[in-house]
Coordinates of C-alpha atoms and ligand atoms in Angstrom, one line a residue:
Chain A
M1 CA 36.7 2.0 -24.5
S2 CA 33.6 2.3 -22.3
E3 CA 30.1 1.8 -23.6
T4 CA 27.1 4.1 -23.2
I5 CA 24.7 2.6 -20.6
L6 CA 22.2 5.4 -20.4
E7 CA 21.4 7.9 -23.1
I8 CA 19.0 10.8 -22.9
Q9 CA 18.1 12.5 -26.2
D10 CA 16.1 15.8 -26.6
V11 CA 13.9 15.0 -23.6
E12 CA 11.1 17.4 -22.8
T13 CA 8.9 17.1 -19.7
Y14 CA 5.9 19.1 -18.6
Y15 CA 4.0 19.5 -15.3
G16 CA 0.7 20.6 -16.8
K17 CA 1.7 23.8 -18.6
I18 CA 5.1 24.1 -16.9
H19 CA 7.9 23.2 -19.3
A20 CA 10.3 21.7 -16.8
L21 CA 12.7 20.0 -19.2
R22 CA 13.3 21.8 -22.5
G23 CA 15.0 19.3 -24.6
I24 CA 18.0 17.9 -22.7
S25 CA 20.5 15.4 -24.0
F26 CA 23.3 13.7 -22.2
S27 CA 24.8 10.3 -21.8
V28 CA 26.4 8.2 -19.1
Q29 CA 29.1 5.6 -19.7
A30 CA 29.1 2.3 -17.9
G31 CA 31.2 2.5 -14.8
E32 CA 31.3 6.3 -14.5
I33 CA 30.1 8.7 -11.9
V34 CA 28.2 11.5 -13.7
T35 CA 26.9 14.5 -11.8
L36 CA 24.0 16.7 -12.6
L37 CA 24.2 20.2 -11.1
G38 CA 22.1 23.3 -11.0
A39 CA 20.2 25.7 -8.9
N40 CA 16.9 25.1 -7.2
G41 CA 14.2 24.5 -9.7
A42 CA 16.6 23.9 -12.6
G43 CA 15.0 20.5 -13.4
K44 CA 17.5 18.0 -11.8
S45 CA 14.9 16.0 -10.0
T46 CA 12.6 16.1 -13.0
T47 CA 15.4 14.7 -15.1
L48 CA 15.8 11.7 -12.8
R49 CA 12.0 11.2 -12.5
T50 CA 11.7 11.2 -16.2
I51 CA 14.5 8.6 -16.6
S52 CA 12.9 6.3 -14.0
G53 CA 9.5 6.7 -15.5
L54 CA 7.7 8.5 -12.7
N55 CA 7.2 11.4 -15.1
R56 CA 6.5 10.9 -18.8
A57 CA 8.7 12.5 -21.4
A58 CA 6.5 14.5 -23.8
R59 CA 9.2 14.3 -26.4
G60 CA 12.6 12.7 -26.9
S61 CA 13.9 9.3 -26.0
I62 CA 15.7 7.5 -23.2
T63 CA 17.8 4.5 -23.9
F64 CA 19.1 2.1 -21.1
M65 CA 21.4 -0.7 -22.0
G66 CA 20.4 -0.4 -25.6
Q67 CA 16.7 -0.6 -24.9
D68 CA 14.2 2.2 -25.4
I69 CA 12.6 2.8 -22.0
T70 CA 10.9 6.1 -22.7
R71 CA 7.4 4.7 -22.4
M72 CA 8.2 1.8 -20.0
P73 CA 6.4 1.8 -16.6
P74 CA 8.7 2.4 -13.7
H75 CA 8.4 -1.1 -12.3
D76 CA 9.7 -2.6 -15.6
I77 CA 12.6 -0.1 -15.6
V78 CA 13.5 -1.1 -12.1
A79 CA 13.5 -4.7 -13.1
M80 CA 16.2 -3.9 -15.7
G81 CA 18.5 -2.6 -13.0
L82 CA 18.0 1.2 -13.3
I83 CA 17.4 2.3 -9.7
H84 CA 16.3 5.7 -8.5
V85 CA 16.8 7.0 -4.9
P86 CA 14.4 9.9 -4.8
E87 CA 14.8 13.3 -3.3
G88 CA 13.8 13.3 0.4
R89 CA 14.7 9.5 0.7
R90 CA 11.1 8.4 0.8
V91 CA 11.7 5.4 3.1
F92 CA 8.6 3.6 4.2
K93 CA 7.9 5.1 7.6
G94 CA 5.7 2.7 9.6
M95 CA 7.6 -0.3 8.3
T96 CA 10.8 -1.8 9.8
I97 CA 14.2 -1.3 8.3
K98 CA 14.3 -5.0 7.3
E99 CA 11.0 -4.7 5.5
N100 CA 12.2 -1.5 3.7
L101 CA 15.2 -3.5 2.5
E102 CA 13.1 -6.4 1.4
L103 CA 10.9 -4.2 -0.6
G104 CA 14.0 -3.0 -2.4
S105 CA 14.3 -6.5 -3.8
F106 CA 10.6 -6.8 -4.8
T107 CA 11.5 -7.9 -8.3
L108 CA 13.6 -10.7 -7.0
N109 CA 12.1 -14.1 -6.6
D110 CA 14.8 -15.9 -4.6
D111 CA 14.9 -15.7 -0.8
T112 CA 18.5 -16.9 -0.5
E113 CA 19.7 -14.2 -2.9
R114 CA 17.6 -11.7 -1.0
R115 CA 19.4 -12.7 2.3
R116 CA 22.8 -12.5 0.6
R117 CA 22.1 -9.0 -0.7
M118 CA 20.8 -7.9 2.7
D119 CA 23.9 -9.1 4.4
H120 CA 25.9 -7.1 1.9
V121 CA 23.8 -4.0 2.7
F122 CA 24.2 -4.6 6.4
E123 CA 28.0 -5.0 6.0
M124 CA 28.0 -1.6 4.2
F125 CA 25.7 0.1 6.8
P126 CA 26.2 -1.6 10.2
V127 CA 23.8 1.0 11.7
L128 CA 21.0 -0.5 9.7
Y129 CA 21.8 -4.0 11.0
E130 CA 21.6 -2.8 14.6
R131 CA 18.2 -1.3 14.0
R132 CA 16.8 -3.8 11.6
Q133 CA 13.6 -4.5 13.5
R134 CA 12.9 -0.8 14.2
D135 CA 10.5 1.5 12.5
A136 CA 12.2 3.4 9.7
A137 CA 10.5 6.6 10.9
L138 CA 12.8 6.5 14.0
L139 CA 16.0 6.8 12.0
S140 CA 17.9 10.1 11.7
G141 CA 18.2 11.9 8.4
G142 CA 21.5 10.4 7.6
E143 CA 20.4 6.9 8.6
Q144 CA 17.4 7.3 6.4
Q145 CA 19.6 8.2 3.5
M146 CA 21.6 5.1 4.2
L147 CA 18.4 3.1 4.3
A148 CA 17.3 4.6 1.0
M149 CA 20.6 3.7 -0.6
G150 CA 20.7 0.2 1.0
R151 CA 17.2 -0.3 -0.3
A152 CA 18.2 0.6 -3.8
L153 CA 21.1 -1.8 -3.6
M154 CA 18.8 -4.7 -2.8
A155 CA 17.8 -4.6 -6.4
D156 CA 20.2 -5.8 -9.1
T157 CA 21.5 -2.3 -9.5
K158 CA 23.3 -1.4 -12.7
V159 CA 22.8 2.3 -12.7
L160 CA 21.9 4.2 -9.6
L161 CA 20.2 7.6 -9.8
L162 CA 20.8 9.6 -6.6
D163 CA 18.9 12.7 -5.9
E164 CA 20.7 15.0 -3.4
P165 CA 21.8 12.3 -1.0
S166 CA 23.7 14.8 1.1
M167 CA 20.7 17.1 1.6
G168 CA 20.3 18.2 5.2
L169 CA 23.1 16.1 6.5
A170 CA 26.0 17.0 8.8
P171 CA 29.4 17.3 7.1
T172 CA 30.7 14.1 8.6
M173 CA 27.6 12.3 7.4
V174 CA 28.0 13.8 3.9
Q175 CA 31.5 12.4 3.8
S176 CA 30.5 8.9 4.7
I177 CA 27.7 9.0 2.1
M178 CA 30.2 10.2 -0.5
K179 CA 32.5 7.4 0.5
I180 CA 29.8 4.9 0.1
I181 CA 29.0 6.2 -3.4
K182 CA 32.7 5.8 -4.3
R183 CA 32.7 2.3 -3.0
L184 CA 29.5 1.3 -4.9
N185 CA 31.1 2.7 -8.0
A186 CA 34.2 0.7 -7.4
E187 CA 31.9 -2.4 -7.1
G188 CA 30.7 -1.7 -10.7
V189 CA 27.6 0.4 -10.2
T190 CA 27.3 3.3 -12.6
I191 CA 26.1 6.5 -10.8
L192 CA 24.2 9.5 -11.9
L193 CA 24.4 11.9 -9.0
V194 CA 22.3 15.1 -8.5
E195 CA 23.8 17.5 -6.1
Q196 CA 23.5 21.0 -4.8
N197 CA 27.0 20.7 -3.2
A198 CA 28.8 21.1 -6.6
K199 CA 32.3 21.2 -5.2
A200 CA 31.9 17.9 -3.4
A201 CA 30.3 16.2 -6.4
L202 CA 32.8 17.4 -8.9
K203 CA 35.6 16.2 -6.7
F204 CA 34.9 12.6 -7.5
A205 CA 32.7 12.5 -10.6
N206 CA 34.1 11.8 -14.0
Y207 CA 31.8 14.1 -15.8
G208 CA 29.4 16.9 -15.0
Y209 CA 26.4 18.6 -16.6
V210 CA 24.9 21.9 -15.4
L211 CA 21.2 22.5 -15.8
E212 CA 19.5 25.8 -15.9
T213 CA 15.7 26.3 -16.3
G214 CA 15.3 22.9 -18.0
S215 CA 18.3 23.1 -20.4
I216 CA 21.9 21.9 -20.1
V217 CA 24.1 25.0 -20.2
V218 CA 27.5 23.6 -19.4
K219 CA 29.1 20.2 -19.7
G220 CA 32.5 18.8 -19.3
E221 CA 35.1 16.7 -17.5
A222 CA 34.4 17.2 -13.8
E223 CA 38.1 18.1 -13.3
Q224 CA 37.8 21.0 -15.7
L225 CA 34.5 22.2 -14.4
R226 CA 35.9 22.3 -10.9
K227 CA 38.9 24.4 -12.0
D228 CA 36.9 26.8 -14.1
E229 CA 36.2 29.7 -11.7
S230 CA 33.7 31.4 -14.0
I231 CA 31.5 28.4 -14.3
V232 CA 31.6 27.7 -10.6
K233 CA 30.6 31.4 -10.0
A234 CA 28.0 31.6 -12.7
Y235 CA 26.0 28.4 -12.2
L236 CA 27.1 26.8 -9.0
G237 CA 26.6 29.7 -6.7
E238 CA 29.9 29.6 -4.8
Chain B
M1 CA -30.7 -16.7 33.6
S2 CA -28.1 -15.4 35.9
S3 CA -26.2 -12.3 34.9
L4 CA -23.1 -14.4 34.3
D5 CA -25.1 -16.5 31.9
I6 CA -26.3 -13.4 30.1
F7 CA -22.8 -12.2 30.0
F8 CA -21.5 -15.3 28.2
Q9 CA -24.5 -15.5 25.9
Q10 CA -24.0 -12.0 24.8
L11 CA -20.3 -12.5 24.5
A12 CA -21.0 -15.3 22.0
N13 CA -23.6 -13.2 20.1
G14 CA -21.2 -10.3 20.1
L15 CA -18.3 -12.4 18.8
I16 CA -20.5 -13.6 15.9
L17 CA -21.7 -10.2 15.0
G18 CA -18.3 -8.8 15.5
S19 CA -16.6 -11.2 13.2
F20 CA -19.0 -10.3 10.4
Y21 CA -18.3 -6.6 11.0
A22 CA -14.6 -7.3 11.2
L23 CA -14.5 -9.2 7.9
V24 CA -16.4 -6.4 6.1
A25 CA -14.4 -3.6 7.9
L26 CA -11.2 -5.2 6.7
G27 CA -12.1 -4.5 3.1
Y28 CA -13.1 -1.0 3.9
T29 CA -9.9 -0.3 5.6
M30 CA -7.7 -2.0 3.1
V31 CA -9.1 0.0 0.2
Y32 CA -9.0 3.2 2.2
G33 CA -5.4 2.6 3.2
I34 CA -4.3 2.0 -0.4
I35 CA -6.2 4.6 -2.4
K36 CA -7.9 6.7 0.3
L37 CA -11.3 5.8 -1.1
L38 CA -14.3 5.2 1.1
N39 CA -15.7 2.4 -0.9
F40 CA -19.4 2.8 -0.2
A41 CA -20.1 -0.2 -2.5
H42 CA -18.4 -2.5 -0.1
G43 CA -21.5 -3.4 1.9
D44 CA -23.2 -4.3 -1.4
L45 CA -20.4 -6.7 -2.2
Y46 CA -21.2 -8.4 1.1
M47 CA -24.8 -8.6 0.0
C48 CA -23.8 -9.9 -3.4
G49 CA -21.6 -12.5 -1.7
A50 CA -24.6 -13.8 0.2
F51 CA -26.7 -14.1 -3.0
V52 CA -23.9 -15.7 -5.0
G53 CA -23.2 -18.1 -2.2
F54 CA -27.0 -18.9 -2.1
L55 CA -26.9 -19.5 -5.8
F56 CA -23.9 -21.8 -5.7
L57 CA -25.3 -23.7 -2.7
S58 CA -28.5 -24.4 -4.6
L59 CA -26.3 -25.6 -7.5
V60 CA -24.0 -27.8 -5.6
S61 CA -26.5 -29.0 -2.9
G62 CA -27.6 -31.9 -5.1
L63 CA -24.0 -33.1 -5.1
L64 CA -22.6 -32.0 -1.8
G65 CA -25.7 -31.5 0.3
E66 CA -26.5 -28.4 2.3
S67 CA -24.3 -29.1 5.2
W68 CA -20.7 -27.8 5.7
T69 CA -19.2 -29.4 2.6
G70 CA -21.7 -27.7 0.4
I71 CA -21.6 -24.4 2.3
L72 CA -17.8 -24.3 2.3
C73 CA -17.6 -25.0 -1.4
S74 CA -20.1 -22.3 -2.2
M75 CA -18.4 -19.9 0.2
V76 CA -15.1 -20.4 -1.7
L77 CA -16.8 -19.9 -5.0
S78 CA -18.6 -16.8 -3.7
M79 CA -15.3 -15.4 -2.4
L80 CA -13.7 -15.9 -5.9
T81 CA -16.7 -14.4 -7.7
I82 CA -17.0 -11.4 -5.4
G83 CA -13.2 -10.9 -5.4
L84 CA -13.3 -10.7 -9.2
L85 CA -16.4 -8.4 -9.0
G86 CA -14.4 -6.1 -6.7
V87 CA -11.5 -6.0 -9.2
L88 CA -13.9 -5.3 -12.1
I89 CA -15.5 -2.4 -10.2
Q90 CA -12.0 -1.0 -9.3
R91 CA -10.9 -1.3 -12.9
V92 CA -14.0 0.1 -14.6
A93 CA -15.3 2.6 -12.1
Y94 CA -12.4 3.7 -9.8
R95 CA -9.2 3.5 -11.6
P96 CA -10.1 6.0 -14.3
M97 CA -11.1 8.4 -11.5
L98 CA -7.9 8.2 -9.4
S99 CA -6.7 11.6 -10.5
A100 CA -10.1 13.2 -10.4
P101 CA -11.3 15.2 -7.3
R102 CA -11.9 13.1 -4.2
L103 CA -15.6 14.0 -4.2
S104 CA -16.1 12.6 -7.7
I105 CA -14.7 9.2 -6.9
L106 CA -16.8 9.1 -3.7
I107 CA -19.9 9.8 -5.8
T108 CA -18.8 7.0 -8.1
A109 CA -18.7 4.7 -5.2
L110 CA -22.2 5.6 -4.2
A111 CA -23.3 5.0 -7.7
V112 CA -21.7 1.6 -7.8
S113 CA -23.5 0.8 -4.5
M114 CA -26.8 1.8 -6.1
V115 CA -26.2 -0.2 -9.2
L116 CA -25.4 -3.3 -7.1
S117 CA -28.2 -3.1 -4.6
N118 CA -30.9 -2.1 -7.2
G119 CA -29.6 -4.7 -9.6
V120 CA -30.1 -7.4 -7.0
M121 CA -33.4 -5.9 -6.1
A122 CA -34.6 -6.1 -9.7
L123 CA -33.3 -9.7 -10.0
T124 CA -35.0 -10.9 -6.8
D125 CA -38.1 -8.7 -7.0
G126 CA -37.0 -7.3 -3.7
D127 CA -38.0 -10.6 -1.9
Y128 CA -36.3 -12.2 1.0
E129 CA -34.7 -15.5 0.0
A130 CA -34.5 -18.3 2.5
F131 CA -30.9 -19.4 2.9
N132 CA -31.7 -23.1 3.8
T133 CA -29.0 -25.3 5.3
D134 CA -28.9 -28.6 7.0
L135 CA -26.8 -27.5 9.9
G136 CA -29.4 -28.2 12.6
F137 CA -29.5 -26.6 15.9
E138 CA -27.3 -28.7 18.0
G139 CA -24.7 -27.0 20.1
L140 CA -22.9 -26.7 23.4
E141 CA -24.9 -26.2 26.5
M142 CA -23.2 -24.8 29.5
G143 CA -25.7 -24.1 32.2
N144 CA -28.1 -21.7 30.7
V145 CA -25.7 -20.6 27.9
F146 CA -26.3 -22.2 24.6
I147 CA -24.0 -21.8 21.6
T148 CA -24.7 -23.7 18.4
Y149 CA -22.0 -25.5 16.5
T150 CA -22.9 -23.3 13.6
Q151 CA -22.0 -20.3 15.6
I152 CA -18.7 -21.8 16.7
V153 CA -17.8 -22.8 13.1
L154 CA -18.6 -19.4 11.8
V155 CA -16.5 -17.6 14.4
V156 CA -13.6 -20.0 13.9
S157 CA -13.8 -19.6 10.1
A158 CA -13.8 -15.8 10.4
A159 CA -10.8 -16.0 12.7
L160 CA -9.0 -18.3 10.2
L161 CA -9.6 -15.9 7.4
M162 CA -8.3 -13.0 9.4
L163 CA -5.2 -15.0 10.5
T164 CA -4.5 -15.9 6.9
L165 CA -4.9 -12.2 5.9
F166 CA -2.6 -11.2 8.8
F167 CA 0.0 -13.7 7.6
F168 CA -0.3 -12.5 4.0
I169 CA 0.1 -8.8 5.0
N170 CA 3.0 -9.3 7.2
R171 CA 5.0 -12.2 5.8
T172 CA 4.6 -12.1 2.0
M173 CA 6.2 -9.7 -0.5
Y174 CA 2.9 -8.7 -2.0
G175 CA 1.5 -8.1 1.5
K176 CA 4.4 -5.9 2.3
A177 CA 3.9 -4.1 -1.0
M178 CA 0.3 -3.5 -0.1
R179 CA 1.3 -1.8 3.2
A180 CA 4.0 0.2 1.4
I181 CA 1.6 1.5 -1.2
A182 CA -0.6 2.8 1.6
I183 CA 2.5 4.8 2.7
D184 CA 4.1 6.1 -0.6
Q185 CA 3.0 5.0 -4.0
D186 CA 5.8 6.6 -6.0
A187 CA 8.4 5.1 -3.8
C188 CA 6.8 1.7 -4.4
R189 CA 7.1 2.2 -8.2
L190 CA 10.8 2.8 -7.6
M191 CA 11.0 -0.6 -5.8
G192 CA 9.7 -2.3 -9.0
I193 CA 6.2 -2.8 -7.6
N194 CA 3.5 -2.8 -10.2
V195 CA 1.2 -0.5 -8.2
N196 CA -1.9 -1.1 -10.3
R197 CA -1.6 -4.8 -9.8
V198 CA -1.3 -4.6 -6.1
I199 CA -4.3 -2.2 -5.9
A200 CA -6.3 -4.8 -7.9
L201 CA -5.1 -7.5 -5.5
T202 CA -6.2 -5.4 -2.6
F203 CA -9.7 -5.1 -4.0
F204 CA -9.7 -8.8 -4.7
I205 CA -8.9 -9.7 -1.1
G206 CA -11.1 -7.1 0.5
S207 CA -14.1 -8.0 -1.7
A208 CA -13.5 -11.8 -1.2
L209 CA -13.6 -11.3 2.6
A210 CA -16.9 -9.4 2.3
G211 CA -18.2 -12.2 0.1
A212 CA -17.3 -14.7 2.8
A213 CA -19.0 -12.6 5.4
G214 CA -22.1 -12.4 3.3
V215 CA -22.3 -16.2 2.9
M216 CA -21.7 -16.6 6.7
A217 CA -24.5 -14.1 7.4
G218 CA -26.8 -16.0 5.1
V219 CA -26.0 -19.2 7.0
Y220 CA -26.4 -17.5 10.4
Y221 CA -29.6 -15.6 9.8
G222 CA -31.2 -18.0 7.4
S223 CA -32.5 -15.4 5.0
I224 CA -31.0 -12.8 2.7
H225 CA -32.2 -9.6 1.1
F226 CA -30.9 -7.0 -1.3
F227 CA -30.9 -4.4 1.4
M228 CA -28.8 -6.4 3.9
G229 CA -25.6 -4.7 2.7
F230 CA -26.6 -1.2 3.6
V231 CA -26.6 -1.4 7.3
I232 CA -23.6 -3.6 7.6
G233 CA -21.8 -1.4 5.2
L234 CA -22.3 1.5 7.6
K235 CA -21.5 -0.5 10.6
A236 CA -18.3 -2.0 9.1
F237 CA -17.3 1.6 8.1
T238 CA -17.9 2.5 11.7
A239 CA -15.9 -0.4 12.9
A240 CA -13.0 0.6 10.6
V241 CA -13.1 4.1 12.0
I242 CA -13.2 2.9 15.6
G243 CA -10.1 0.8 14.9
G244 CA -8.4 3.6 13.1
I245 CA -9.1 3.6 9.3
G246 CA -6.3 2.2 7.3
S247 CA -5.2 -0.2 10.0
I248 CA -5.7 -3.9 9.5
R249 CA -5.5 -4.8 13.1
G250 CA -7.7 -1.8 13.9
A251 CA -10.5 -3.1 11.6
M252 CA -10.4 -6.5 13.3
L253 CA -10.5 -4.9 16.7
G254 CA -13.1 -2.3 15.7
G255 CA -15.3 -5.0 14.2
L256 CA -15.2 -7.1 17.4
A257 CA -15.6 -4.1 19.6
L258 CA -18.7 -2.9 17.7
G259 CA -20.2 -6.4 17.7
L260 CA -19.7 -6.8 21.5
L261 CA -21.0 -3.3 22.2
E262 CA -24.2 -4.1 20.3
A263 CA -24.6 -7.4 22.0
F264 CA -24.2 -6.0 25.4
G265 CA -26.2 -2.9 24.4
T266 CA -29.3 -5.1 24.2
Q267 CA -28.9 -5.8 27.9
I268 CA -28.9 -2.3 29.3
P269 CA -31.3 -2.3 32.3
F270 CA -34.7 -0.6 31.9
V271 CA -34.5 0.0 28.2
G272 CA -35.3 -2.4 25.3
S273 CA -32.9 -3.9 22.8
E274 CA -34.1 -1.3 20.3
W275 CA -31.7 1.0 22.1
K276 CA -28.6 -1.0 21.2
D277 CA -27.6 1.2 18.3
V278 CA -28.1 4.3 20.3
F279 CA -25.8 2.8 22.9
S280 CA -23.0 1.6 20.6
F281 CA -23.0 4.7 18.4
G282 CA -23.1 6.9 21.5
I283 CA -19.9 5.1 22.6
L284 CA -18.5 5.7 19.2
I285 CA -19.0 9.4 19.5
L286 CA -17.3 9.4 22.8
L287 CA -14.4 7.4 21.6
L288 CA -13.9 9.7 18.6
V289 CA -14.1 12.8 20.8
F290 CA -11.3 11.5 22.9
K291 CA -9.3 9.7 20.2
P292 CA -10.2 11.0 16.8
T293 CA -7.8 8.7 15.0
G294 CA -9.5 5.6 16.4
L295 CA -8.0 2.8 18.6
L296 CA -5.0 2.0 16.4
G297 CA -4.9 4.9 14.0
K298 CA -1.8 7.0 13.6
T299 CA -1.7 9.6 16.3
E300 CA -0.2 12.2 14.1
I301 CA -0.1 13.1 10.5
E302 CA 3.2 12.2 8.9
R303 CA 5.1 15.0 7.5
M304 CA 8.3 15.0 5.4
Ligands
ATP1 N1 4.9 18.3 -9.1 C1 5.2 19.5 -9.7 N2 4.1 20.2 -10.2 C2 4.4 21.3 -10.9 N3 5.6 21.8 -11.1 C3 6.7 21.2 -10.7 C4 6.5 19.9 -9.9 N4 7.7 19.5 -9.6 C5 8.6 20.4 -10.1 N5 8.0 21.4 -10.7 C6 8.6 22.5 -11.4 O1 9.5 22.0 -12.3 C7 10.7 22.7 -12.3 C8 11.9 21.8 -12.1 O2 11.7 21.2 -10.8 P1 12.7 20.2 -10.2 O3 12.1 19.6 -9.0 O4 13.1 19.2 -11.2 O5 14.0 21.1 -9.8 P2 15.3 20.7 -9.1 O6 16.4 21.1 -10.0 O7 15.3 19.3 -8.6 O8 15.3 21.6 -7.8 P3 15.8 21.4 -6.3 O9 17.2 21.7 -6.3 O10 15.1 22.5 -5.5 O11 15.4 20.0 -5.9 C9 10.6 23.8 -11.3 O12 10.2 25.0 -11.9 C10 9.4 23.3 -10.4 O13 8.7 24.4 -9.9
MG2 MG1 15.3 18.4 -6.8

């Protein structure tokens, strides 16, 4: 029986007067891949940003590994192992790939361990190793996504929040990113994946939630959601 | 004096002046880089640094004398004090304003500048204070060129401070975090960086460098005054812009460039040294016309 590692309860989030999340609840079990789907503007990114503390929940609670993190500052949440790869990658352009990765392990105080983790990331993304001294701004979109994920893995990642990792990437690149996600999951990282590409995400997720204007409207085993034509048609725009 | 002698003499003068500008410009550029604020109070921190150093020197002179031991000791103390003052200003005046319109925080910076300079004016009755030291006037004589040991030590100390900063910025995790915050604050939060702490650290370092420059200026010129921060604040700002605001190397380069321009500007044929600012700022206008982002500034605005 798996345990709940991340639990979101009745969370509401505002941008000024805009009610972006209207009371959403869901949970993620340790070791799972859970996907959060929905059209543009549904509130997927806001959900991730609220979990990682970039946005404040106006109401509700977020529990990570049994601890209430609703009002915790983002840097303390990261230190606990909840890592968020934001929409648009947000690599540090103007800094080298190696520096980007080092910053991913900011909360770590051990250079030997830092090097060990970097070797692990380089093994997973050989492209990054080849370009380690180059400016991150010179990477292609797919390579930047790899860097963003590698940077996240430099932390002691227990749960990884991924916001549209395949956005703007060529199909082969999408496939290799998906493969990496599976591998990470096999290595024990729990994954909460936001995707526009619902079919691809549902193919390997365990569980899925569909958001619509700030509320969860559908949830279920990924397998079932994928087979249910009406759901795919109504919410996932296929 | 031969023109070669004049060249070397002005080179020495320009380096001294340039290191002061560079030290102050660094704080300007660091603060701008990290929170996009033109900290107009920065020149006043330099001035306060000179006064605090003066105060400490008169306190420790009985024990350590007024030579380098005493000066170094009061410089370190002044750096710590001014560093903390910078953090305090950031915490009290700027941090609550970070989400306010840009113009409001700029006005706050001007207000802080007024508070500091007028505060010191009130405390000192607006008088000049003699910054007495026992450093003497010995130096190196090479032909007609004369450089005092004091000048050499000042330039070397400024260079050491800048090297240390360079090492910090490029080699330590907090230094890298500082650069990263200038690029993307939210992304830094997601790295586990306590952004507020790094901003405070930036103010500490930038202000401490201004404090050091203030003490050095006191030692060099031999007198200090509540108004001394005003002009150097403007010039350091200029130096930061010449170098490309936000760029650490740019501030160092811009400071030295401005110092040298001014020194050589005093030697333009047929006109007096009172034209030096016209000369150096004329060059600045030209430079900005042809390279608006400064010597080392980013050539294009980053877009997603
Ligand atoms: N910074 C902001 N300020 C104001 N409103 C915002 C902001 N960010 C998002 N919103 C609004 O909040 C709602 C949810 O946005 P969110 O970015 O979470 O959607 P999303 O599901 O991630 O969309 P997409 O698929 O386009 O990334 C939208 O209505 C959006 O306009
Ligand atoms: Mg989004």
